[in-house]
Structure formats: C-alpha cells, structure tokens
Short mmCIF file of N, CA and C and ligand atoms in Angstrom, two decimals:
data_model
loop_
_atom_site.label_atom_id
_atom_site.label_comp_id
_atom_site.label_asym_id
_atom_site.label_seq_id
_atom_site.Cartn_x
_atom_site.Cartn_y
_atom_site.Cartn_z
N UNK S 1 0.86 -1.21 0.00
CA UNK S 1 0.00 0.00 0.00
C UNK S 1 0.89 1.25 0.00
N UNK S 2 0.81 2.03 -1.05
CA UNK S 2 1.60 3.27 -1.10
C UNK S 2 0.68 4.44 -0.82
N UNK S 3 0.98 5.12 0.30
CA UNK S 3 0.21 6.31 0.65
C UNK S 3 1.13 7.53 0.52
N UNK S 4 0.67 8.52 -0.22
CA UNK S 4 1.47 9.73 -0.43
C UNK S 4 0.74 10.94 0.09
N UNK S 5 1.54 11.99 0.37
CA UNK S 5 0.94 13.26 0.80
C UNK S 5 1.26 14.32 -0.24
N UNK S 6 0.26 15.05 -0.65
CA UNK S 6 0.48 16.23 -1.49
C UNK S 6 0.17 17.43 -0.59
N UNK S 7 1.22 18.08 -0.05
CA UNK S 7 0.98 19.17 0.91
C UNK S 7 0.96 20.53 0.24
N UNK S 8 0.28 21.47 0.87
CA UNK S 8 0.30 22.83 0.33
C UNK S 8 -0.60 23.74 1.14
N UNK S 9 -0.61 25.01 0.73
CA UNK S 9 -1.49 25.97 1.39
C UNK S 9 -2.88 25.96 0.74
N UNK S 10 -2.92 25.77 -0.56
CA UNK S 10 -4.19 25.69 -1.32
C UNK S 10 -5.11 26.86 -0.97
N UNK S 11 -4.59 28.07 -1.11
CA UNK S 11 -5.35 29.27 -0.70
C UNK S 11 -5.66 30.15 -1.89
N UNK S 12 -6.54 29.74 -2.80
CA UNK S 12 -7.33 28.51 -2.84
C UNK S 12 -6.73 27.51 -3.84
N UNK S 13 -7.40 26.33 -3.91
CA UNK S 13 -7.00 25.32 -4.90
C UNK S 13 -7.23 25.86 -6.31
N UNK S 14 -6.28 25.60 -7.20
CA UNK S 14 -6.38 26.04 -8.61
C UNK S 14 -6.42 24.80 -9.52
N UNK S 15 -6.64 25.04 -10.81
CA UNK S 15 -6.57 23.92 -11.77
C UNK S 15 -5.17 23.31 -11.80
N UNK S 16 -4.16 24.10 -11.48
CA UNK S 16 -2.79 23.57 -11.43
C UNK S 16 -2.65 22.53 -10.33
N UNK S 17 -3.20 22.84 -9.14
CA UNK S 17 -3.18 21.87 -8.03
C UNK S 17 -3.98 20.62 -8.41
N UNK S 18 -5.14 20.86 -9.00
CA UNK S 18 -6.02 19.75 -9.34
C UNK S 18 -5.35 18.79 -10.33
N UNK S 19 -4.61 19.36 -11.24
CA UNK S 19 -3.85 18.56 -12.21
C UNK S 19 -2.86 17.63 -11.48
N UNK S 20 -2.16 18.19 -10.49
CA UNK S 20 -1.19 17.36 -9.73
C UNK S 20 -1.93 16.32 -8.89
N UNK S 21 -3.08 16.71 -8.33
CA UNK S 21 -3.85 15.75 -7.50
C UNK S 21 -4.30 14.56 -8.37
N UNK S 22 -4.82 14.85 -9.55
CA UNK S 22 -5.33 13.77 -10.42
C UNK S 22 -4.17 12.86 -10.86
N UNK S 23 -3.07 13.48 -11.28
CA UNK S 23 -1.94 12.67 -11.75
C UNK S 23 -1.25 11.94 -10.60
N UNK S 24 -1.17 12.60 -9.45
CA UNK S 24 -0.55 11.97 -8.28
C UNK S 24 -1.38 10.78 -7.80
N UNK S 25 -2.70 10.97 -7.77
CA UNK S 25 -3.59 9.91 -7.27
C UNK S 25 -3.53 8.67 -8.15
N UNK S 26 -3.20 8.88 -9.43
CA UNK S 26 -3.13 7.73 -10.35
C UNK S 26 -1.86 6.90 -10.11
N UNK S 27 -0.92 7.46 -9.37
CA UNK S 27 0.37 6.77 -9.17
C UNK S 27 0.44 5.98 -7.86
N UNK S 28 -0.47 6.29 -6.93
CA UNK S 28 -0.36 5.69 -5.59
C UNK S 28 -1.70 5.07 -5.20
N UNK S 29 -1.68 4.31 -4.09
CA UNK S 29 -2.94 3.71 -3.63
C UNK S 29 -3.83 4.76 -2.97
N UNK S 30 -3.19 5.62 -2.17
CA UNK S 30 -3.98 6.67 -1.52
C UNK S 30 -3.19 7.97 -1.51
N UNK S 31 -3.88 9.04 -1.88
CA UNK S 31 -3.23 10.36 -1.87
C UNK S 31 -3.94 11.23 -0.83
N UNK S 32 -3.15 11.68 0.14
CA UNK S 32 -3.70 12.60 1.14
C UNK S 32 -3.28 14.01 0.76
N UNK S 33 -4.25 14.88 0.54
CA UNK S 33 -3.93 16.28 0.28
C UNK S 33 -3.84 16.95 1.65
N UNK S 34 -2.64 17.35 2.03
CA UNK S 34 -2.40 17.94 3.35
C UNK S 34 -2.51 19.46 3.27
N UNK S 35 -3.47 20.01 3.99
CA UNK S 35 -3.73 21.45 3.90
C UNK S 35 -3.09 22.14 5.10
N UNK S 36 -2.07 22.95 4.83
CA UNK S 36 -1.34 23.59 5.94
C UNK S 36 -2.21 24.61 6.66
N UNK S 37 -2.34 24.40 7.97
CA UNK S 37 -3.10 25.33 8.81
C UNK S 37 -2.08 26.15 9.58
N UNK S 38 -1.69 27.29 8.99
CA UNK S 38 -0.63 28.09 9.58
C UNK S 38 -1.10 29.54 9.64
N UNK S 39 -1.50 29.96 10.84
CA UNK S 39 -2.07 31.30 10.96
C UNK S 39 -1.07 32.39 10.65
N UNK S 40 0.22 32.07 10.76
CA UNK S 40 1.26 33.07 10.49
C UNK S 40 1.20 33.54 9.04
N UNK S 41 0.66 32.68 8.17
CA UNK S 41 0.62 33.02 6.74
C UNK S 41 -0.56 33.92 6.37
N UNK S 42 -1.48 34.18 7.34
CA UNK S 42 -2.72 34.93 7.10
C UNK S 42 -3.35 34.67 5.72
N UNK S 43 -3.87 33.46 5.56
CA UNK S 43 -4.49 33.11 4.27
C UNK S 43 -5.81 33.84 4.05
N UNK S 44 -6.25 33.89 2.80
CA UNK S 44 -7.56 34.48 2.49
C UNK S 44 -8.66 33.59 3.05
N UNK S 45 -8.46 32.27 2.93
CA UNK S 45 -9.46 31.30 3.39
C UNK S 45 -8.97 30.56 4.63
N UNK S 46 -9.89 30.28 5.55
CA UNK S 46 -9.52 29.48 6.73
C UNK S 46 -9.18 28.06 6.26
N UNK S 47 -8.53 27.30 7.14
CA UNK S 47 -8.19 25.91 6.79
C UNK S 47 -9.46 25.12 6.48
N UNK S 48 -10.52 25.37 7.27
CA UNK S 48 -11.79 24.63 7.05
C UNK S 48 -12.35 24.95 5.66
N UNK S 49 -12.28 26.22 5.26
CA UNK S 49 -12.80 26.61 3.94
C UNK S 49 -11.96 25.97 2.83
N UNK S 50 -10.63 25.96 3.03
CA UNK S 50 -9.76 25.37 1.99
C UNK S 50 -10.00 23.88 1.87
N UNK S 51 -10.19 23.22 3.03
CA UNK S 51 -10.47 21.78 3.02
C UNK S 51 -11.78 21.52 2.28
N UNK S 52 -12.80 22.33 2.58
CA UNK S 52 -14.12 22.11 1.97
C UNK S 52 -14.05 22.28 0.45
N UNK S 53 -13.35 23.33 0.00
CA UNK S 53 -13.25 23.55 -1.45
C UNK S 53 -12.54 22.37 -2.13
N UNK S 54 -11.48 21.88 -1.46
CA UNK S 54 -10.75 20.73 -2.02
C UNK S 54 -11.63 19.49 -2.05
N UNK S 55 -12.41 19.30 -1.00
CA UNK S 55 -13.31 18.13 -0.97
C UNK S 55 -14.30 18.21 -2.12
N UNK S 56 -14.81 19.41 -2.38
CA UNK S 56 -15.79 19.57 -3.46
C UNK S 56 -15.17 19.23 -4.82
N UNK S 57 -13.93 19.64 -5.05
CA UNK S 57 -13.37 19.44 -6.40
C UNK S 57 -12.72 18.06 -6.58
N UNK S 58 -12.55 17.30 -5.48
CA UNK S 58 -11.94 15.97 -5.62
C UNK S 58 -12.93 14.86 -5.28
N UNK S 59 -14.20 15.23 -5.14
CA UNK S 59 -15.23 14.26 -4.73
C UNK S 59 -15.30 13.03 -5.62
N UNK S 60 -14.89 13.17 -6.88
CA UNK S 60 -14.96 12.04 -7.83
C UNK S 60 -13.69 11.16 -7.79
N UNK S 61 -12.73 11.52 -6.95
CA UNK S 61 -11.48 10.74 -6.89
C UNK S 61 -11.50 9.88 -5.62
N UNK S 62 -11.73 8.56 -5.81
CA UNK S 62 -12.02 7.71 -4.65
C UNK S 62 -10.82 7.49 -3.73
N UNK S 63 -9.60 7.66 -4.25
CA UNK S 63 -8.44 7.41 -3.38
C UNK S 63 -7.79 8.70 -2.88
N UNK S 64 -8.55 9.79 -2.88
CA UNK S 64 -8.01 11.08 -2.40
C UNK S 64 -8.74 11.50 -1.13
N UNK S 65 -7.93 11.88 -0.11
CA UNK S 65 -8.51 12.38 1.15
C UNK S 65 -7.93 13.75 1.42
N UNK S 66 -8.73 14.61 2.01
CA UNK S 66 -8.25 15.96 2.32
C UNK S 66 -8.13 16.08 3.84
N UNK S 67 -6.93 16.39 4.33
CA UNK S 67 -6.73 16.46 5.79
C UNK S 67 -5.87 17.69 6.13
N UNK S 68 -6.35 18.53 7.07
CA UNK S 68 -5.52 19.68 7.46
C UNK S 68 -4.40 19.23 8.39
N UNK S 69 -3.29 20.00 8.38
CA UNK S 69 -2.22 19.69 9.33
C UNK S 69 -1.55 20.97 9.82
N UNK S 70 -0.91 20.84 10.99
CA UNK S 70 -0.15 21.95 11.57
C UNK S 70 1.25 21.42 11.84
N UNK S 71 2.21 22.32 11.92
CA UNK S 71 3.56 21.89 12.31
C UNK S 71 4.33 21.33 11.14
N UNK S 72 5.25 20.42 11.45
CA UNK S 72 6.15 19.91 10.41
C UNK S 72 5.44 18.91 9.49
N UNK S 73 5.71 19.08 8.19
CA UNK S 73 5.15 18.17 7.19
C UNK S 73 5.57 16.73 7.48
N UNK S 74 6.81 16.57 7.87
CA UNK S 74 7.34 15.22 8.03
C UNK S 74 6.66 14.50 9.20
N UNK S 75 6.31 15.26 10.25
CA UNK S 75 5.58 14.66 11.38
C UNK S 75 4.20 14.21 10.92
N UNK S 76 3.58 15.05 10.08
CA UNK S 76 2.26 14.71 9.52
C UNK S 76 2.37 13.45 8.66
N UNK S 77 3.42 13.40 7.81
CA UNK S 77 3.60 12.24 6.92
C UNK S 77 3.76 10.97 7.76
N UNK S 78 4.55 11.06 8.83
CA UNK S 78 4.76 9.86 9.67
C UNK S 78 3.47 9.45 10.37
N UNK S 79 2.74 10.47 10.86
CA UNK S 79 1.47 10.18 11.54
C UNK S 79 0.48 9.47 10.60
N UNK S 80 0.52 9.89 9.33
CA UNK S 80 -0.42 9.32 8.34
C UNK S 80 0.11 8.01 7.75
N UNK S 81 1.34 7.63 8.16
CA UNK S 81 1.96 6.43 7.63
C UNK S 81 2.19 6.54 6.11
N UNK S 82 2.60 7.73 5.68
CA UNK S 82 2.85 7.96 4.25
C UNK S 82 4.33 7.78 3.96
N UNK S 83 4.64 7.23 2.79
CA UNK S 83 6.05 6.99 2.45
C UNK S 83 6.56 8.01 1.43
N UNK S 84 5.66 8.85 0.95
CA UNK S 84 6.06 9.76 -0.13
C UNK S 84 5.37 11.11 0.00
N UNK S 85 6.12 12.15 -0.37
CA UNK S 85 5.54 13.49 -0.47
C UNK S 85 5.58 13.84 -1.96
N UNK S 86 4.49 14.31 -2.47
CA UNK S 86 4.45 14.72 -3.89
C UNK S 86 4.36 16.24 -3.95
N UNK S 87 5.19 16.84 -4.80
CA UNK S 87 5.11 18.29 -5.02
C UNK S 87 5.13 18.55 -6.52
N UNK S 88 4.48 19.62 -6.93
CA UNK S 88 4.50 20.02 -8.34
C UNK S 88 5.63 21.00 -8.57
N UNK S 89 6.28 20.87 -9.71
CA UNK S 89 7.34 21.82 -10.08
C UNK S 89 6.88 22.57 -11.32
N UNK S 90 6.76 23.89 -11.19
CA UNK S 90 6.29 24.68 -12.34
C UNK S 90 7.46 25.14 -13.20
N UNK S 91 8.43 25.74 -12.57
CA UNK S 91 9.53 26.33 -13.35
C UNK S 91 10.78 26.26 -12.51
N UNK S 92 11.87 26.67 -13.10
CA UNK S 92 13.17 26.59 -12.42
C UNK S 92 13.14 27.41 -11.12
N UNK S 93 12.31 28.45 -11.10
CA UNK S 93 12.22 29.30 -9.91
C UNK S 93 11.67 28.53 -8.70
N UNK S 94 10.88 27.49 -8.96
CA UNK S 94 10.37 26.66 -7.85
C UNK S 94 11.46 25.74 -7.32
N UNK S 95 12.41 25.42 -8.20
CA UNK S 95 13.29 24.30 -7.91
C UNK S 95 14.14 24.47 -6.66
N UNK S 96 14.73 25.68 -6.51
CA UNK S 96 15.67 25.87 -5.42
C UNK S 96 15.01 25.62 -4.06
N UNK S 97 13.84 26.23 -3.88
CA UNK S 97 13.13 26.09 -2.61
C UNK S 97 12.64 24.65 -2.41
N UNK S 98 12.14 24.05 -3.49
CA UNK S 98 11.62 22.68 -3.39
C UNK S 98 12.73 21.69 -3.05
N UNK S 99 13.90 21.92 -3.65
CA UNK S 99 15.04 21.04 -3.39
C UNK S 99 15.42 21.13 -1.91
N UNK S 100 15.48 22.36 -1.39
CA UNK S 100 15.83 22.56 0.04
C UNK S 100 14.82 21.87 0.93
N UNK S 101 13.53 22.04 0.60
CA UNK S 101 12.49 21.42 1.43
C UNK S 101 12.62 19.90 1.40
N UNK S 102 12.82 19.36 0.18
CA UNK S 102 12.89 17.90 0.04
C UNK S 102 14.10 17.36 0.80
N UNK S 103 15.23 18.07 0.70
CA UNK S 103 16.45 17.59 1.38
C UNK S 103 16.32 17.70 2.90
N UNK S 104 15.71 18.81 3.36
CA UNK S 104 15.50 18.96 4.81
C UNK S 104 14.58 17.85 5.31
N UNK S 105 13.50 17.63 4.58
CA UNK S 105 12.55 16.60 5.00
C UNK S 105 13.20 15.21 5.00
N UNK S 106 14.08 14.98 4.03
CA UNK S 106 14.73 13.67 3.96
C UNK S 106 15.71 13.48 5.11
N UNK S 107 16.35 14.59 5.52
CA UNK S 107 17.25 14.53 6.69
C UNK S 107 16.43 14.22 7.94
N UNK S 108 15.26 14.87 8.06
CA UNK S 108 14.43 14.68 9.25
C UNK S 108 13.85 13.27 9.30
N UNK S 109 13.50 12.75 8.13
CA UNK S 109 12.97 11.38 8.10
C UNK S 109 13.34 10.71 6.77
N UNK S 110 14.43 9.92 6.76
CA UNK S 110 14.87 9.27 5.52
C UNK S 110 13.85 8.26 4.98
N UNK S 111 12.85 7.92 5.80
CA UNK S 111 11.84 6.94 5.33
C UNK S 111 10.88 7.56 4.32
N UNK S 112 10.82 8.90 4.33
CA UNK S 112 9.85 9.57 3.45
C UNK S 112 10.57 10.20 2.26
N UNK S 113 10.19 9.79 1.08
CA UNK S 113 10.81 10.32 -0.15
C UNK S 113 9.93 11.44 -0.72
N UNK S 114 10.59 12.40 -1.40
CA UNK S 114 9.81 13.42 -2.12
C UNK S 114 9.88 13.13 -3.61
N UNK S 115 8.73 13.13 -4.26
CA UNK S 115 8.69 12.94 -5.72
C UNK S 115 8.09 14.20 -6.34
N UNK S 116 8.68 14.64 -7.45
CA UNK S 116 8.19 15.85 -8.12
C UNK S 116 7.45 15.49 -9.40
N UNK S 117 6.31 16.13 -9.60
CA UNK S 117 5.63 16.03 -10.89
C UNK S 117 5.75 17.38 -11.57
N UNK S 118 6.12 17.37 -12.84
CA UNK S 118 6.21 18.66 -13.54
C UNK S 118 4.78 19.09 -13.89
N UNK S 119 4.49 20.32 -13.56
CA UNK S 119 3.16 20.86 -13.82
C UNK S 119 2.87 20.82 -15.33
N UNK S 120 1.64 20.48 -15.68
CA UNK S 120 1.28 20.49 -17.10
C UNK S 120 1.50 21.90 -17.66
N UNK S 121 1.97 21.96 -18.91
CA UNK S 121 2.35 23.26 -19.50
C UNK S 121 1.24 24.30 -19.42
N UNK S 122 -0.01 23.83 -19.57
CA UNK S 122 -1.11 24.81 -19.59
C UNK S 122 -1.30 25.52 -18.24
N UNK S 123 -0.70 24.95 -17.17
CA UNK S 123 -0.85 25.58 -15.85
C UNK S 123 0.48 26.07 -15.28
N UNK S 124 1.49 26.12 -16.10
CA UNK S 124 2.84 26.41 -15.60
C UNK S 124 2.96 27.80 -14.97
N UNK S 125 2.12 28.70 -15.41
CA UNK S 125 2.20 30.10 -14.93
C UNK S 125 1.34 30.32 -13.70
N UNK S 126 0.50 29.33 -13.37
CA UNK S 126 -0.60 29.57 -12.43
C UNK S 126 -0.19 29.45 -10.97
N UNK S 127 -0.69 30.39 -10.14
CA UNK S 127 -0.49 30.27 -8.69
C UNK S 127 -1.72 30.83 -7.99
N UNK S 128 -1.92 30.41 -6.74
CA UNK S 128 -3.05 30.93 -5.96
C UNK S 128 -2.93 32.44 -5.80
N UNK S 129 -1.70 32.92 -5.65
CA UNK S 129 -1.47 34.36 -5.46
C UNK S 129 -1.95 35.15 -6.67
N UNK S 130 -1.61 34.67 -7.87
CA UNK S 130 -2.01 35.35 -9.10
C UNK S 130 -3.54 35.34 -9.22
N UNK S 131 -4.14 34.19 -8.91
CA UNK S 131 -5.60 34.08 -9.00
C UNK S 131 -6.27 35.12 -8.09
N UNK S 132 -5.76 35.25 -6.86
CA UNK S 132 -6.37 36.20 -5.91
C UNK S 132 -6.20 37.63 -6.41
N UNK S 133 -5.04 37.91 -6.99
CA UNK S 133 -4.80 39.27 -7.48
C UNK S 133 -5.73 39.61 -8.65
N UNK S 134 -5.86 38.67 -9.59
CA UNK S 134 -6.75 38.91 -10.74
C UNK S 134 -8.18 39.12 -10.25
N UNK S 135 -8.60 38.25 -9.31
CA UNK S 135 -9.98 38.36 -8.78
C UNK S 135 -10.17 39.69 -8.06
N UNK S 136 -9.19 40.08 -7.30
CA UNK S 136 -9.30 41.31 -6.50
C UNK S 136 -9.55 42.53 -7.39
N UNK S 137 -8.90 42.52 -8.58
CA UNK S 137 -9.06 43.66 -9.49
C UNK S 137 -10.17 43.43 -10.52
N UNK S 138 -11.02 42.44 -10.24
CA UNK S 138 -12.21 42.25 -11.06
C UNK S 138 -11.99 41.45 -12.34
N UNK S 139 -10.84 40.81 -12.49
CA UNK S 139 -10.58 40.01 -13.71
C UNK S 139 -11.31 38.68 -13.66
N UNK S 140 -11.42 38.05 -14.82
CA UNK S 140 -12.13 36.77 -14.93
C UNK S 140 -11.18 35.62 -14.57
N UNK S 141 -11.53 34.85 -13.55
CA UNK S 141 -10.64 33.76 -13.11
C UNK S 141 -11.18 32.38 -13.49
N UNK S 142 -12.17 32.36 -14.39
CA UNK S 142 -12.81 31.08 -14.76
C UNK S 142 -11.83 30.04 -15.29
N UNK S 143 -10.80 30.49 -15.99
CA UNK S 143 -9.87 29.52 -16.56
C UNK S 143 -8.80 29.07 -15.57
N UNK S 144 -8.81 29.64 -14.36
CA UNK S 144 -7.76 29.32 -13.38
C UNK S 144 -8.24 28.40 -12.25
N UNK S 145 -9.53 28.52 -11.92
CA UNK S 145 -10.06 27.76 -10.77
C UNK S 145 -11.43 27.18 -11.11
N UNK S 146 -11.82 26.07 -10.45
CA UNK S 146 -13.16 25.52 -10.66
C UNK S 146 -14.24 26.52 -10.21
N UNK S 147 -15.46 26.30 -10.73
CA UNK S 147 -16.57 27.25 -10.53
C UNK S 147 -16.87 27.51 -9.03
N UNK S 148 -16.87 26.43 -8.21
CA UNK S 148 -17.19 26.63 -6.78
C UNK S 148 -16.15 27.53 -6.11
N UNK S 149 -14.90 27.37 -6.52
CA UNK S 149 -13.81 28.18 -5.94
C UNK S 149 -13.95 29.64 -6.40
N UNK S 150 -14.29 29.79 -7.66
CA UNK S 150 -14.49 31.15 -8.21
C UNK S 150 -15.55 31.89 -7.38
N UNK S 151 -16.67 31.21 -7.11
CA UNK S 151 -17.75 31.85 -6.33
C UNK S 151 -17.27 32.22 -4.94
N UNK S 152 -16.51 31.30 -4.30
CA UNK S 152 -16.05 31.55 -2.92
C UNK S 152 -15.09 32.75 -2.89
N UNK S 153 -14.23 32.87 -3.90
CA UNK S 153 -13.27 34.00 -3.92
C UNK S 153 -14.05 35.29 -4.07
N UNK S 154 -15.02 35.26 -4.98
CA UNK S 154 -15.78 36.49 -5.21
C UNK S 154 -16.54 36.92 -3.95
N UNK S 155 -17.14 35.92 -3.27
CA UNK S 155 -17.85 36.22 -2.00
C UNK S 155 -16.90 36.86 -1.00
N UNK S 156 -15.70 36.28 -0.87
CA UNK S 156 -14.70 36.76 0.10
C UNK S 156 -14.30 38.20 -0.21
N UNK S 157 -14.10 38.46 -1.49
CA UNK S 157 -13.63 39.79 -1.88
C UNK S 157 -14.73 40.83 -1.62
N UNK S 158 -15.97 40.45 -1.94
CA UNK S 158 -17.09 41.38 -1.70
C UNK S 158 -17.20 41.66 -0.20
N UNK S 159 -17.07 40.60 0.63
CA UNK S 159 -17.16 40.76 2.10
C UNK S 159 -16.06 41.70 2.58
N UNK S 160 -14.83 41.49 2.08
CA UNK S 160 -13.69 42.31 2.51
C UNK S 160 -13.92 43.75 2.16
N UNK S 161 -14.45 43.95 0.93
CA UNK S 161 -14.68 45.33 0.46
C UNK S 161 -15.72 46.02 1.33
N UNK S 162 -16.79 45.25 1.71
CA UNK S 162 -17.85 45.88 2.51
C UNK S 162 -17.33 46.23 3.90
N UNK S 163 -16.38 45.46 4.44
CA UNK S 163 -15.80 45.76 5.75
C UNK S 163 -14.97 47.05 5.68
N UNK S 164 -14.28 47.24 4.54
CA UNK S 164 -13.38 48.39 4.42
C UNK S 164 -14.09 49.69 3.98
N UNK S 165 -15.40 49.59 3.66
CA UNK S 165 -16.09 50.79 3.20
C UNK S 165 -16.49 51.72 4.36
O1 PNS C 201 1.58 25.61 -1.24
P1 PNS C 201 2.84 25.98 -0.53
O2 PNS C 201 2.59 27.18 0.36
O3 PNS C 201 3.98 26.18 -1.47
O4 PNS C 201 3.20 24.74 0.43
C1 PNS C 201 4.32 24.81 1.28
C2 PNS C 201 4.31 23.66 2.30
C3 PNS C 201 3.00 23.60 3.05
C4 PNS C 201 4.53 22.35 1.59
C5 PNS C 201 5.50 23.92 3.28
O5 PNS C 201 5.43 25.22 3.76
C6 PNS C 201 5.50 22.97 4.47
O6 PNS C 201 5.76 21.80 4.34
N1 PNS C 201 5.21 23.53 5.66
C7 PNS C 201 5.14 22.76 6.90
C8 PNS C 201 6.32 23.12 7.80
C9 PNS C 201 7.54 22.28 7.49
O7 PNS C 201 7.49 21.06 7.51
N2 PNS C 201 8.65 22.94 7.20
C10 PNS C 201 9.92 22.28 6.93
C11 PNS C 201 10.08 21.97 5.45
S1 PNS C 201 11.58 22.65 4.94
#
C-alpha cells in the first residue's frame, strides 16, 4: 500500500493543483492532500474553507482524502503512515526552494521520499497568489479555478470590500 501526501497551502486550490492531484492519485494507492493550517501566513481562506473547497473538487477521486495539518510536514507524513511526499514543479524558480524542502525533510525522516511532478504546460504560470490578485481587481478567473472556488473567492472579496467601506 503506497500512501502519499500532497501538501500545500491551497489558498485557494487552482486547476494547477487539481492537475497534480489527479496525476498523483493515479500513481499511488492513496493520496492525502495535506492542507497547511498556519495562521502566520494569514491566508484568504480558513483551513476549514480550503479543506471544503478541495473536498468539493476531488469528490470524484475515490483514493483522495483531504486532511488539514499543523507543524512539520514530516511529522504529519509519519502520523499518516505515508512513504512519499508529492510536489508540483512549475519552473526553475520553484526548484531551489523545493530542493531545500525535500532535502531537509529527507534529513528529518529518511523513510519519506519526495517525488516531483512537472506541472502540465497549460498551468505552468498559475499560482493561488495570481488568482487572488486577478480576482481582486475584477478580472475573470474562470480559466484558473473551478466554478465553486471562483464563487467563494468572489464572496470573500465582496465581504472584505464591505468591511473596508
Ligand atoms: O503551497 P505551498 O505554500 O507552497 O506549500 C508549502 C508547504 C505547506 C509544503 C510547506 O510550507 C511545508 O511543508 N510547511 C510545513 C512546515 C515544514 O514542515 N517545514 C519544513 C520543510 S523545509
């Protein structure tokens, strides 16, 4: 039984993440999408909201589970009995940080390997940060995120605007 973790902030999940989830899930018996609950990062969405959005978009994938975590990724991986961490690599700019994370994690627990999937070309430019910025300035984000996520971002932005008025 190969259980892998695909960790991230997912603030919010994009089509780029979904692409890695679908391809990652096809490679292992069970894929746990680990949603980092880190208040220091002040995300747009709470961990519960990010988990819910991920559950909605992965409902058709029977071997995918969405679980929030706090603290070290490697502790979470060990707790879940996972042998692999999967990360997506978009461009060379991702590589340096990802390599450091993978090597640090391997030092902390040599039992857990990190595997990289190269992001599909059509999503190579995509990030949650860019999606939020486009949405904030009223741009169309339909091609970046699933419909339920698009609605949630728009709701959040409208709420924020009404608080600041
Ligand atoms: O989507 P992100 O923000 O690029 O994901 C980063 C994430 C969650 C994978 C990374 O920040 C992480 O693993 N955080 C948990 C803390 C940890 O284990 N740090 C040591 C790794 S060097």
